mmCIF file of C-alpha atoms and ligand atoms in Angstrom:
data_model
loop_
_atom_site.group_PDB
_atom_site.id
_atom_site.type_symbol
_atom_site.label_atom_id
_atom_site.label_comp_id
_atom_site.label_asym_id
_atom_site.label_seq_id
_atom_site.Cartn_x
_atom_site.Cartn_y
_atom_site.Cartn_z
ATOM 1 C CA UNK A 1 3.355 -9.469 -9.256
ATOM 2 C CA UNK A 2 0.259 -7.183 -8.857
ATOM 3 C CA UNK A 3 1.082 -3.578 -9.816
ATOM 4 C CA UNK A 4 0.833 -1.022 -7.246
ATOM 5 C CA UNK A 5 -1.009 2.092 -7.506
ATOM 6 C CA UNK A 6 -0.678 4.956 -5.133
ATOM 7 C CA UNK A 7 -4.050 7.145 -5.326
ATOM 8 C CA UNK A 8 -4.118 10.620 -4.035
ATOM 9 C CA UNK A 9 -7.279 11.827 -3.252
ATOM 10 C CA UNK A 10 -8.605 8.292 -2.988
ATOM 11 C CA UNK A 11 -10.859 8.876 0.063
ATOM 12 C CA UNK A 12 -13.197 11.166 -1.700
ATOM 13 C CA UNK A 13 -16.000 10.262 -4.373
ATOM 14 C CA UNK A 14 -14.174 9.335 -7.399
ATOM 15 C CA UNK A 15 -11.380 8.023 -5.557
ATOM 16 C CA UNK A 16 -12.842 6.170 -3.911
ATOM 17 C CA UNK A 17 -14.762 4.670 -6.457
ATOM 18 C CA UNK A 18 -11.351 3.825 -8.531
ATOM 19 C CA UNK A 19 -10.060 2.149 -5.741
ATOM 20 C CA UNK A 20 -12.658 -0.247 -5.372
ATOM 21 C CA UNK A 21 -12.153 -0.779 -9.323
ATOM 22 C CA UNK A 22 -8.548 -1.006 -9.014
ATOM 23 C CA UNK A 23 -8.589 -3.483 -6.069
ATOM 24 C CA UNK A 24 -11.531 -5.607 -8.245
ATOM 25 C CA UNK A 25 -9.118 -5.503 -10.875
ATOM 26 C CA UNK A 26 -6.368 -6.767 -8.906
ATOM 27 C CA UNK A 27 -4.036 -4.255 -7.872
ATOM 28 C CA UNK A 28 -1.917 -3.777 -4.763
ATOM 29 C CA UNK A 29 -3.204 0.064 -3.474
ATOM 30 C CA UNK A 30 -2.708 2.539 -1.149
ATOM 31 C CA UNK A 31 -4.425 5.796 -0.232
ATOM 32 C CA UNK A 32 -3.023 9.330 0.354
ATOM 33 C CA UNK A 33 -5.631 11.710 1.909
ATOM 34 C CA UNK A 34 -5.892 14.641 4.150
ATOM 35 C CA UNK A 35 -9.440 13.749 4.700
ATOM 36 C CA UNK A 36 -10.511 17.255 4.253
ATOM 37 C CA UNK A 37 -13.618 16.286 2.035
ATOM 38 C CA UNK A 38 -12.837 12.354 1.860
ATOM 39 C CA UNK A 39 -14.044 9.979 4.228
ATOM 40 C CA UNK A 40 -12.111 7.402 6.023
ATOM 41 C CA UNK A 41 -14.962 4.945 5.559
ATOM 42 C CA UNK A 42 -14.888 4.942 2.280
ATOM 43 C CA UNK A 43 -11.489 3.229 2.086
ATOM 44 C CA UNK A 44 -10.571 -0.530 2.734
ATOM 45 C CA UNK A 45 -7.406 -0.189 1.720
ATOM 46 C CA UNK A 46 -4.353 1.332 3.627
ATOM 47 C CA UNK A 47 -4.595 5.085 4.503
ATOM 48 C CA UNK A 48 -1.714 7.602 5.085
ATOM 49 C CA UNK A 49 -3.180 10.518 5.906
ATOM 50 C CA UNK A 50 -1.362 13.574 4.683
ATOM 51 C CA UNK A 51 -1.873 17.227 2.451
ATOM 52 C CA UNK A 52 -1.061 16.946 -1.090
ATOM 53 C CA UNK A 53 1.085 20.463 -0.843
ATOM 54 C CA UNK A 54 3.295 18.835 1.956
ATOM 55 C CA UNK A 55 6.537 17.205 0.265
ATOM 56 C CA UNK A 56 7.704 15.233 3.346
ATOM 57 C CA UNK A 57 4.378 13.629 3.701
ATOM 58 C CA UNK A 58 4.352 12.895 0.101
ATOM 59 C CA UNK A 59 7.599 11.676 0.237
ATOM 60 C CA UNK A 60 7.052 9.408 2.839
ATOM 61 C CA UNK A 61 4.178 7.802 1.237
ATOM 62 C CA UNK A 62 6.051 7.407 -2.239
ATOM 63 C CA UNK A 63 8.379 5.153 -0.083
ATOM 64 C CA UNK A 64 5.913 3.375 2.139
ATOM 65 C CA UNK A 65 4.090 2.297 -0.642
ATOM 66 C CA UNK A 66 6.624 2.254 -3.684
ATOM 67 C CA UNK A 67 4.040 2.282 -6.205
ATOM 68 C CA UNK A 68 4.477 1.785 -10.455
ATOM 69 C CA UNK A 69 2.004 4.522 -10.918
ATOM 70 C CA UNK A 70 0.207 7.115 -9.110
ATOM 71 C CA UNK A 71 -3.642 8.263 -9.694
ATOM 72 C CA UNK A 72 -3.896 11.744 -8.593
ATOM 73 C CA UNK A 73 -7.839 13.009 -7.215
ATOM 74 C CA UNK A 74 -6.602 14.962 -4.395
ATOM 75 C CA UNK A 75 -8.162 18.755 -5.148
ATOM 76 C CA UNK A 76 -10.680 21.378 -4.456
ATOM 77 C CA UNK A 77 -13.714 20.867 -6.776
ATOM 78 C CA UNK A 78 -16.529 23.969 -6.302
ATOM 79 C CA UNK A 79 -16.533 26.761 -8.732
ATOM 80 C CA UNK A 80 -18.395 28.652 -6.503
ATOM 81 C CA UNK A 81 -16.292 28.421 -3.731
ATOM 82 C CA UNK A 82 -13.211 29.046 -6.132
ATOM 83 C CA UNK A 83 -14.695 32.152 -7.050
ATOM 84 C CA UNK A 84 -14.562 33.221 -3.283
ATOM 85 C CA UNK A 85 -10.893 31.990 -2.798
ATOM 86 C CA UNK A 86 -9.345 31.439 -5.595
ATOM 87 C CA UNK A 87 -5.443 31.768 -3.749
ATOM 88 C CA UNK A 88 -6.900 28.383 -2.367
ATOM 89 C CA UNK A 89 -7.602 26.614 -5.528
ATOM 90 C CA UNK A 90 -4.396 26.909 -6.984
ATOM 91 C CA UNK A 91 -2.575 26.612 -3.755
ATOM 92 C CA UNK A 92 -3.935 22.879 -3.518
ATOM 93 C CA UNK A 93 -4.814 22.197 -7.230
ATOM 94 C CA UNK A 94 -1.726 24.015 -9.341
ATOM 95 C CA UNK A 95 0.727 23.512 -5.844
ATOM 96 C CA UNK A 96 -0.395 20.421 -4.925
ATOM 97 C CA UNK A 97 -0.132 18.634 -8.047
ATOM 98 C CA UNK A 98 3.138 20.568 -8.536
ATOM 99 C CA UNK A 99 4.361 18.946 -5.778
ATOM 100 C CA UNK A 100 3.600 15.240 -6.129
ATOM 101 C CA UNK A 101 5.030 15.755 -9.197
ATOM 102 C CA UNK A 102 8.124 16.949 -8.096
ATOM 103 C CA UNK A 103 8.041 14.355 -5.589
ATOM 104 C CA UNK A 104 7.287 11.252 -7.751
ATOM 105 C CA UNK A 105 10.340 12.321 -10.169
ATOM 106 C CA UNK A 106 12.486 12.617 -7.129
ATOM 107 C CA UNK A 107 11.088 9.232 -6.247
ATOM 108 C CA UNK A 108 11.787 7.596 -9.792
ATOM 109 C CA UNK A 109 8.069 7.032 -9.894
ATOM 110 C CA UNK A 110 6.904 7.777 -13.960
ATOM 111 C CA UNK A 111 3.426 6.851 -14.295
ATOM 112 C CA UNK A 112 0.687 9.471 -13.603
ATOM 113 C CA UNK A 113 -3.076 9.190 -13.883
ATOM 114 C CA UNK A 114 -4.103 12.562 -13.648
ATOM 115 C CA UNK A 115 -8.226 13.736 -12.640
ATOM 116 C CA UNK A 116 -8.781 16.856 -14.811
ATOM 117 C CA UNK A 117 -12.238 18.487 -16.013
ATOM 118 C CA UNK A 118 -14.341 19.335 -18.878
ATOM 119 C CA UNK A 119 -14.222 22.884 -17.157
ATOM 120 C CA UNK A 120 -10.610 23.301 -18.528
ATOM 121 C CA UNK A 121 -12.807 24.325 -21.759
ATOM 122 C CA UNK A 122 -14.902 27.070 -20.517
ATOM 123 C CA UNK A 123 -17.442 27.980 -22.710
ATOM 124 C CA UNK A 124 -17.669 25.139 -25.131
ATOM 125 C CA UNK A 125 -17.449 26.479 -29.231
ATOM 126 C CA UNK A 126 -19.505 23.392 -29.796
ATOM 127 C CA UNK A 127 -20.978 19.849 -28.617
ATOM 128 C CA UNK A 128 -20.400 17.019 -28.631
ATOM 129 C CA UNK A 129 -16.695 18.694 -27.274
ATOM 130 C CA UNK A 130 -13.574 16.994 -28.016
ATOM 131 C CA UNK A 131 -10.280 17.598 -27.281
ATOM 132 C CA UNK A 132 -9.020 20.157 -29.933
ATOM 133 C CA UNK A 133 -11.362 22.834 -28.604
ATOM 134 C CA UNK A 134 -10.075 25.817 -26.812
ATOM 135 C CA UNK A 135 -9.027 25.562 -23.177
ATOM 136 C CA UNK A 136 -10.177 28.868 -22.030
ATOM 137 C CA UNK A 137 -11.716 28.539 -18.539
ATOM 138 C CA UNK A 138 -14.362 30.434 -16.853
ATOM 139 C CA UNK A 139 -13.534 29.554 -13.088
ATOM 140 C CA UNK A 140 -10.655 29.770 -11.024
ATOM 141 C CA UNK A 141 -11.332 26.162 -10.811
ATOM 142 C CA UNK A 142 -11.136 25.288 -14.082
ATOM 143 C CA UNK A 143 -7.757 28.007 -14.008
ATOM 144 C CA UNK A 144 -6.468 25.820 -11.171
ATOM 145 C CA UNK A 145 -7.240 22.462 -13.448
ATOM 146 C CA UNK A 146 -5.153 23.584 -16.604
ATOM 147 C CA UNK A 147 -3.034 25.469 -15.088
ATOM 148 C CA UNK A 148 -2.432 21.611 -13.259
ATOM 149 C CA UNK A 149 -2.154 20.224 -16.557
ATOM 150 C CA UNK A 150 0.040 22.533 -17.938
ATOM 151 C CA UNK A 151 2.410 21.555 -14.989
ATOM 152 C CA UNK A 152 2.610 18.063 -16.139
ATOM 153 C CA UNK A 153 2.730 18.262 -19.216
ATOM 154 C CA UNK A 154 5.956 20.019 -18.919
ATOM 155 C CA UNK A 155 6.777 17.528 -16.496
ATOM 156 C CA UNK A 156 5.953 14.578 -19.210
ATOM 157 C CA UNK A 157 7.670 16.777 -22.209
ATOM 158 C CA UNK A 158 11.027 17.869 -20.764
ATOM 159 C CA UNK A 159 11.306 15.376 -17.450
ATOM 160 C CA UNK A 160 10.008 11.658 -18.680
ATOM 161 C CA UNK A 161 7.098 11.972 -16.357
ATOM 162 C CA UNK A 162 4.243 9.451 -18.321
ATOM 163 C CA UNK A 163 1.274 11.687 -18.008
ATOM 164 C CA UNK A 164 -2.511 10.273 -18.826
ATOM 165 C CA UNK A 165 -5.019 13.197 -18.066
ATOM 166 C CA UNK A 166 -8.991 12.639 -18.001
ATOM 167 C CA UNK A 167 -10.868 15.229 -18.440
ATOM 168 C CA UNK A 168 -14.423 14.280 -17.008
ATOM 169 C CA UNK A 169 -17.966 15.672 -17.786
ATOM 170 C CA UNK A 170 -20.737 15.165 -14.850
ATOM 171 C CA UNK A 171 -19.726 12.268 -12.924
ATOM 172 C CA UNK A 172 -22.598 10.808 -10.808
ATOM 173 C CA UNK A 173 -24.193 7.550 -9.587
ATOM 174 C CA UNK A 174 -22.754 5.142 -6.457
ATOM 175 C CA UNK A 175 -21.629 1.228 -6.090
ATOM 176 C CA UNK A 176 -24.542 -1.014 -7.512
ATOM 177 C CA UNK A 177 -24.740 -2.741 -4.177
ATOM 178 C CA UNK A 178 -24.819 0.514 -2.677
ATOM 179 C CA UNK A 179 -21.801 -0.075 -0.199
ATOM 180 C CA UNK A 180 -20.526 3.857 -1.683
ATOM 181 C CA UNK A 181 -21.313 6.902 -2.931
ATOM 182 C CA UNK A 182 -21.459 10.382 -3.322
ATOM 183 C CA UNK A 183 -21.362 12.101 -0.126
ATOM 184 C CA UNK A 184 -20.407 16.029 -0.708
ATOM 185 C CA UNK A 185 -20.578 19.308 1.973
ATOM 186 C CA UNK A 186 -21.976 21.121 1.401
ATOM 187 C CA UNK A 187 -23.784 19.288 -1.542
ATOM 188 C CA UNK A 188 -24.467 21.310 -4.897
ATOM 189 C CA UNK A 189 -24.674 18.281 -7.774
ATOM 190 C CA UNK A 190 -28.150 18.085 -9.130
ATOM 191 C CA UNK A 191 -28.673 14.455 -8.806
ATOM 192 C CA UNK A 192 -28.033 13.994 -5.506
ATOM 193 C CA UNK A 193 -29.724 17.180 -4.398
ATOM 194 C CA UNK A 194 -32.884 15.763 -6.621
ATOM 195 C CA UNK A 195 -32.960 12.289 -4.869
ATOM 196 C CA UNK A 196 -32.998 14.174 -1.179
ATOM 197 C CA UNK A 197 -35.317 16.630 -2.485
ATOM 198 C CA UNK A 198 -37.561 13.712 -3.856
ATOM 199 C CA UNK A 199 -37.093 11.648 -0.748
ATOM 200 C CA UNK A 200 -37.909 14.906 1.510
ATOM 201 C CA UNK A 201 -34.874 14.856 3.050
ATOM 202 C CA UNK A 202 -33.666 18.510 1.882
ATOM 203 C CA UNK A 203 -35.751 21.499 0.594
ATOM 204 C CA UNK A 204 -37.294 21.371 -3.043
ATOM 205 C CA UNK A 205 -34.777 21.650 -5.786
ATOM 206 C CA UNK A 206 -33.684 25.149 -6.963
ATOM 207 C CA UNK A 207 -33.993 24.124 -10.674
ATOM 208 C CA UNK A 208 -31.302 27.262 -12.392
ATOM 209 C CA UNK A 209 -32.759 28.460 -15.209
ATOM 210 C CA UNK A 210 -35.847 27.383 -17.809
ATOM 211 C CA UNK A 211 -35.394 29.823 -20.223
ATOM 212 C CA UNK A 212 -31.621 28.065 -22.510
ATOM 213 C CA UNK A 213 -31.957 27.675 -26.049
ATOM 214 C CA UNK A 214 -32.296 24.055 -25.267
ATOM 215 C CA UNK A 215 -35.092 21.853 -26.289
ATOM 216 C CA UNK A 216 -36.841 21.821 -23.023
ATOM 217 C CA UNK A 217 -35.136 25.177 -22.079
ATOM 218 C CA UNK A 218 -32.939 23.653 -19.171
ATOM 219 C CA UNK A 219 -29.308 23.237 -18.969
ATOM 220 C CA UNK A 220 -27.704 19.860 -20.655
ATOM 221 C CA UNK A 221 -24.528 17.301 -19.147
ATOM 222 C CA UNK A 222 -23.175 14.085 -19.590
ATOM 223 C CA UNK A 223 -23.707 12.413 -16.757
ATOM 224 C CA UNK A 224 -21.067 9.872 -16.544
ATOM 225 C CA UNK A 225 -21.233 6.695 -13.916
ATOM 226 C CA UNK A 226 -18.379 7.013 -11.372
ATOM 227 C CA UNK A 227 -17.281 3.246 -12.088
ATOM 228 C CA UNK A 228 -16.712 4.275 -16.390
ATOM 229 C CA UNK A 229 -14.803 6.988 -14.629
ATOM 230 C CA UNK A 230 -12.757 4.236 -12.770
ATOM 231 C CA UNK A 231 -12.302 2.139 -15.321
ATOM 232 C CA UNK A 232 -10.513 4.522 -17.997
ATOM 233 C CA UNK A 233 -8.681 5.368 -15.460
ATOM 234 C CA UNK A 234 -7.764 1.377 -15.084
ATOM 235 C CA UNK A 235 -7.290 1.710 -19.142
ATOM 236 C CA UNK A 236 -4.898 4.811 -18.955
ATOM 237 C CA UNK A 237 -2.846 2.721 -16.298
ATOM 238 C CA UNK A 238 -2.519 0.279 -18.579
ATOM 239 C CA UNK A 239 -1.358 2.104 -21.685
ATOM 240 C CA UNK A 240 0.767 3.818 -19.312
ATOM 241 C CA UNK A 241 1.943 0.450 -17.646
ATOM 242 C CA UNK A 242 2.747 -0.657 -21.176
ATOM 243 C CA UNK A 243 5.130 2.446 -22.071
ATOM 244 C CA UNK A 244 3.132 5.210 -23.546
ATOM 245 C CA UNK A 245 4.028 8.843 -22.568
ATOM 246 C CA UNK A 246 0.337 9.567 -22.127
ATOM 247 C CA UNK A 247 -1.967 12.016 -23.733
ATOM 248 C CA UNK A 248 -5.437 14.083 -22.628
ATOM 249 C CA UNK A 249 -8.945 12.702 -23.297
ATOM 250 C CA UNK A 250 -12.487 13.321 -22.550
ATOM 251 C CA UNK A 251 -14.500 11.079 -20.562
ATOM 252 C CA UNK A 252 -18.475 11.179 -20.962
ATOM 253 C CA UNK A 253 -21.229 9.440 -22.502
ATOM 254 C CA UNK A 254 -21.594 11.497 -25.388
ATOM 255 C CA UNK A 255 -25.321 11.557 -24.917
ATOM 256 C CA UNK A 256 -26.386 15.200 -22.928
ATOM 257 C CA UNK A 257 -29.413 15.037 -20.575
ATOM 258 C CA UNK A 258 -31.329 18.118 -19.840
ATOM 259 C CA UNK A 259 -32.374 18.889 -16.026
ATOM 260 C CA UNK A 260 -36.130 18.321 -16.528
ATOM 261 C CA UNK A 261 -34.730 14.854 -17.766
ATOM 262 C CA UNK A 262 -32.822 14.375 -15.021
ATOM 263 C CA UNK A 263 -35.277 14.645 -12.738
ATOM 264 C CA UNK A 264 -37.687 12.902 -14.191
ATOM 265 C CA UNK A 265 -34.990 9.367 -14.361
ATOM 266 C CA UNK A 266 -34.856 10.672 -10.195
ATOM 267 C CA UNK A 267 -38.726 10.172 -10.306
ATOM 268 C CA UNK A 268 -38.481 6.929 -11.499
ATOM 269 C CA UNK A 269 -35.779 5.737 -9.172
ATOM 270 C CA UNK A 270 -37.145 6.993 -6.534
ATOM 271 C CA UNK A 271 -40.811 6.626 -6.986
ATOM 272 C CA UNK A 272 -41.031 10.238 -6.015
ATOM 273 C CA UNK A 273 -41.978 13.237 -7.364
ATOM 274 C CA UNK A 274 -38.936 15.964 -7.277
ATOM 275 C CA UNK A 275 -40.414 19.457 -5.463
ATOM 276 C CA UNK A 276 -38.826 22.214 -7.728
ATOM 277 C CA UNK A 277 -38.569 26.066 -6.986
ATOM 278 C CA UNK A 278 -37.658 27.646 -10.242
ATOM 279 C CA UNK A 279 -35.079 29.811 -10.325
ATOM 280 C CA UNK A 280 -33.180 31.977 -12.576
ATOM 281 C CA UNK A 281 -30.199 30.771 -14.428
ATOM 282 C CA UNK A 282 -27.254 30.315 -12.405
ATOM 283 C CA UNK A 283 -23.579 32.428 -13.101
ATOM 284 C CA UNK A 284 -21.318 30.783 -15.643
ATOM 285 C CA UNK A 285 -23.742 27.828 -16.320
ATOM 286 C CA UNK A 286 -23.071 26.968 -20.130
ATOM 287 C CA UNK A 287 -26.642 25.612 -22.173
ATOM 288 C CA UNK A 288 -24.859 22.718 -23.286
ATOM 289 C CA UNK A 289 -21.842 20.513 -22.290
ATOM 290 C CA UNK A 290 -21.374 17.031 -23.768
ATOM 291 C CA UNK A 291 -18.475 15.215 -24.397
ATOM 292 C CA UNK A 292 -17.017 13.485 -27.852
ATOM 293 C CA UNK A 293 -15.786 10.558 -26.302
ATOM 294 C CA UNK A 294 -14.452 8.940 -29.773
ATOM 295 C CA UNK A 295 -10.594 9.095 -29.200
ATOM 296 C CA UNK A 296 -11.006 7.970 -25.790
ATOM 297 C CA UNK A 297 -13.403 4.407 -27.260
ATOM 298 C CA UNK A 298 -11.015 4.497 -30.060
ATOM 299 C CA UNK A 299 -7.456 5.050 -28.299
ATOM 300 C CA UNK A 300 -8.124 3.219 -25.222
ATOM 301 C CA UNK A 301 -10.912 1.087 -26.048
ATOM 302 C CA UNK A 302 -13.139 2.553 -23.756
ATOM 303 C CA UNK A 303 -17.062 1.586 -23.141
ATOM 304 C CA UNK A 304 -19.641 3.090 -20.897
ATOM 305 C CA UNK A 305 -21.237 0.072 -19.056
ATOM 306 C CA UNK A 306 -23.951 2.879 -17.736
ATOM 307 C CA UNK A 307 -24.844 4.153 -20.980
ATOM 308 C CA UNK A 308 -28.595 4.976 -19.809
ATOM 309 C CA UNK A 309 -29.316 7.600 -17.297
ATOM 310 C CA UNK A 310 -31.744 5.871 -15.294
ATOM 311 C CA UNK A 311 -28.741 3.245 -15.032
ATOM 312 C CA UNK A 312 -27.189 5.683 -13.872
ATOM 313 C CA UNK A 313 -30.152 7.385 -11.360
ATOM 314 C CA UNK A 314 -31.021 4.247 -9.576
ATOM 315 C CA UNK A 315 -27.343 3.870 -8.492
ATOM 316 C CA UNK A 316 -27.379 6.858 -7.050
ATOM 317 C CA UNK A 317 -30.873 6.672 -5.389
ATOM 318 C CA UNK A 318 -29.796 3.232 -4.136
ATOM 319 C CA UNK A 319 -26.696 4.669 -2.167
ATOM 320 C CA UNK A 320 -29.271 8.272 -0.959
ATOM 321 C CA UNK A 321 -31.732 6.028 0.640
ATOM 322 C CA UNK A 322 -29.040 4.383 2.992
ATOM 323 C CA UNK A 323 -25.592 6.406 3.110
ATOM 324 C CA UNK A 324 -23.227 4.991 4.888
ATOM 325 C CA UNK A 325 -21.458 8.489 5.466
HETATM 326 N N1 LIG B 1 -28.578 22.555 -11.053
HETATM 327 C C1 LIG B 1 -29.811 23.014 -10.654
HETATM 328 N N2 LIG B 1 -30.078 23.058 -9.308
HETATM 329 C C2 LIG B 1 -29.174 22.667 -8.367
HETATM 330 C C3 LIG B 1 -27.916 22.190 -8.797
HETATM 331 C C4 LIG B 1 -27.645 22.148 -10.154
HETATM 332 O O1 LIG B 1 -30.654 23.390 -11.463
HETATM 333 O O2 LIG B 1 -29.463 22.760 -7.168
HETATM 334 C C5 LIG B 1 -28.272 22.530 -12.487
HETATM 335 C C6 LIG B 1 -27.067 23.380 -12.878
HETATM 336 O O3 LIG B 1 -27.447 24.719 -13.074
HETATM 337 C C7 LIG B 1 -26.619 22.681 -14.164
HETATM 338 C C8 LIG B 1 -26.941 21.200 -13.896
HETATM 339 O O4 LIG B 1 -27.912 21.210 -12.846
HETATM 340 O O5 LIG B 1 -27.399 23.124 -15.244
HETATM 341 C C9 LIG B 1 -25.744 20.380 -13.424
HETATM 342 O O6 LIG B 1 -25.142 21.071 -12.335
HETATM 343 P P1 LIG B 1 -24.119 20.375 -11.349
HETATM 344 O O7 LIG B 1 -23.778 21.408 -10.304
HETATM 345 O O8 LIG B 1 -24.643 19.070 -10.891
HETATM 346 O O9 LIG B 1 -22.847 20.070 -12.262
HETATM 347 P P2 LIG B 1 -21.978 21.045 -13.207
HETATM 348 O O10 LIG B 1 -22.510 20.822 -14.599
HETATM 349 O O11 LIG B 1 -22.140 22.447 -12.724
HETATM 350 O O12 LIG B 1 -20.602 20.514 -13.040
#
């Protein structure tokens, strides 16, 4: 029989995504979301609308849907924003995760897929980043994101909750076919604000900062496609599926790409060229973040099938030119 998978959060960008990946790959799912920053029309598979932080809702859709594991997305995600309120970042991202946990042990439901963030790190000691480094983060949102961990882990050391947590770098690009993608407001990711820029659809891009001891002097990610996102989440499933108590891993290319390089892949997509206001460098914007994906290829036999960014890019421009929300 075809596992079911509960996702929470699953209306929103990477949610959504996994969905479509976990339906491809044959799973029975439902989807739990307050549609606060999701959309409805990004999911084809049954909805129950409801807040993470409300235990009868989650209850309810623990027994509607009586799923073998349980991918959680559901949680503020702007550092800016969490800055300005942090009471509400850990209310939904330290409460609410609190509380489906609570909820799926009360449930007898012990398989967890957890969406964390390179941000759990802060200021990275060194890159590529893997896992042993220092979780000291800069942000309330990256607080609110191991402080969430912290709460399972307990939950997985002391209450048999299986825990897999993914710690992502930059996700970005869309559905080849361009039937989804990223669809954020207010919108602050660089990509997508590139495309629009280079499509004239939004102002020129505010480019933060030209002056990082970097070799082009702008800031350097891993931009990771949405759909390698989705599927180690399909491979933590698994090794959950098949009885392991779960672990914490990093999820990026392991290749960084500088700004000026990411806007020149959204030139080629796009045929454009990207109009850029320079500005200076933004608060709490590291030089460097890439990932060390090793124990995550190694452990879980993981493989980026976007491994270039102009893979990646065109996805995205793809989906920009015709959103469908
Ligand atoms: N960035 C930029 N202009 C923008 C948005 C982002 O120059 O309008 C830069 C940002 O300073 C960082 C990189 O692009 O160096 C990636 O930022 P993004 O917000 O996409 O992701 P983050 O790395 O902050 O999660």
């Amino acid at each position: 029989m075809a596992e079911r998978v509960l996702v929470v959060g699953g209306a929103g960008y990477i949610g959504s995504h996994c969905v479509r990946a976990l339906v491809s790959a044959g799973k029975d799912v439902v989807v739990f979301d307050d549609l606060s920053t999701g959309h409805a029309a990004a999911v084809e598979v049954p909805l129950i609308r409801g807040d993470v932080r409300d235990h009868g809702a989650l209850r309810t859709a623990l027994a509607l849907s009586r799923p073998d594991a349980v991918m959680h997305f559901a949680a503020k995600a702007l550092v800016g924003e969490s800055v300005a309120h942090p009471v509400r970042y850990f209310d939904t991202n330290v409460g609410g995760t609190a509380a489906l946990a609570l909820t799926m042990l009360e449930a007898g439901v012990r398989r967890l897929v957890f969406s964390s963030t390179c941000a759990v790190y802060g200021q990275p000691e060194r890159c590529p980043l893997d896992e042993r480094q220092d979780k000291r983060p800069l942000s309330p949102y990256g607080q609110s994101k191991r402080m969430a961990e912290e709460v399972l882990e307990g939950a997985r050391a002391q209450e048999g909750l299986q825990v897999a947590i993914l710690r992502y770098f930059n996700a970005a690009g869309a559905m080849p076919d361009g039937s989804l993608g990223e669809s954020h407001q207010p919108e602050t990711h660089l990509i997508p604000l590139a495309i629009d820029a280079a499509l004239g659809r939004r102002p020129p891009l505010r480019l933060f900062g030209e002056d990082y001891p970097t070799p082009d002097g702008t800031c350097v990610r891993d931009y990771v496609h949405v759909l390698d996102l989705a599927s180690a989440h399909i491979a933590c499933l698994q090794r959950l599926m098949d009885g392991d108590a779960g672990d914490a891993w990093n999820v990026g290319t392991g290749r960084g790409s500088s700004n000026r390089e990411v806007l020149s892949a959204v030139e080629r997509a796009t045929g454009a060229a990207v109009p850029v206001i320079p500005e200076g460098r933004r608060a709490g914007d590291p030089a460097e973040l890439w990932a060390d994906p090793q124990r995550l290829c190694a452990e879980l036999g993981w493989r980026p099938a976007f491994a270039d960014l102009n893979d990646i890019v065109s996805t995205a421009a793809r989906w920009a030119r015709s959103p469908r929300f």
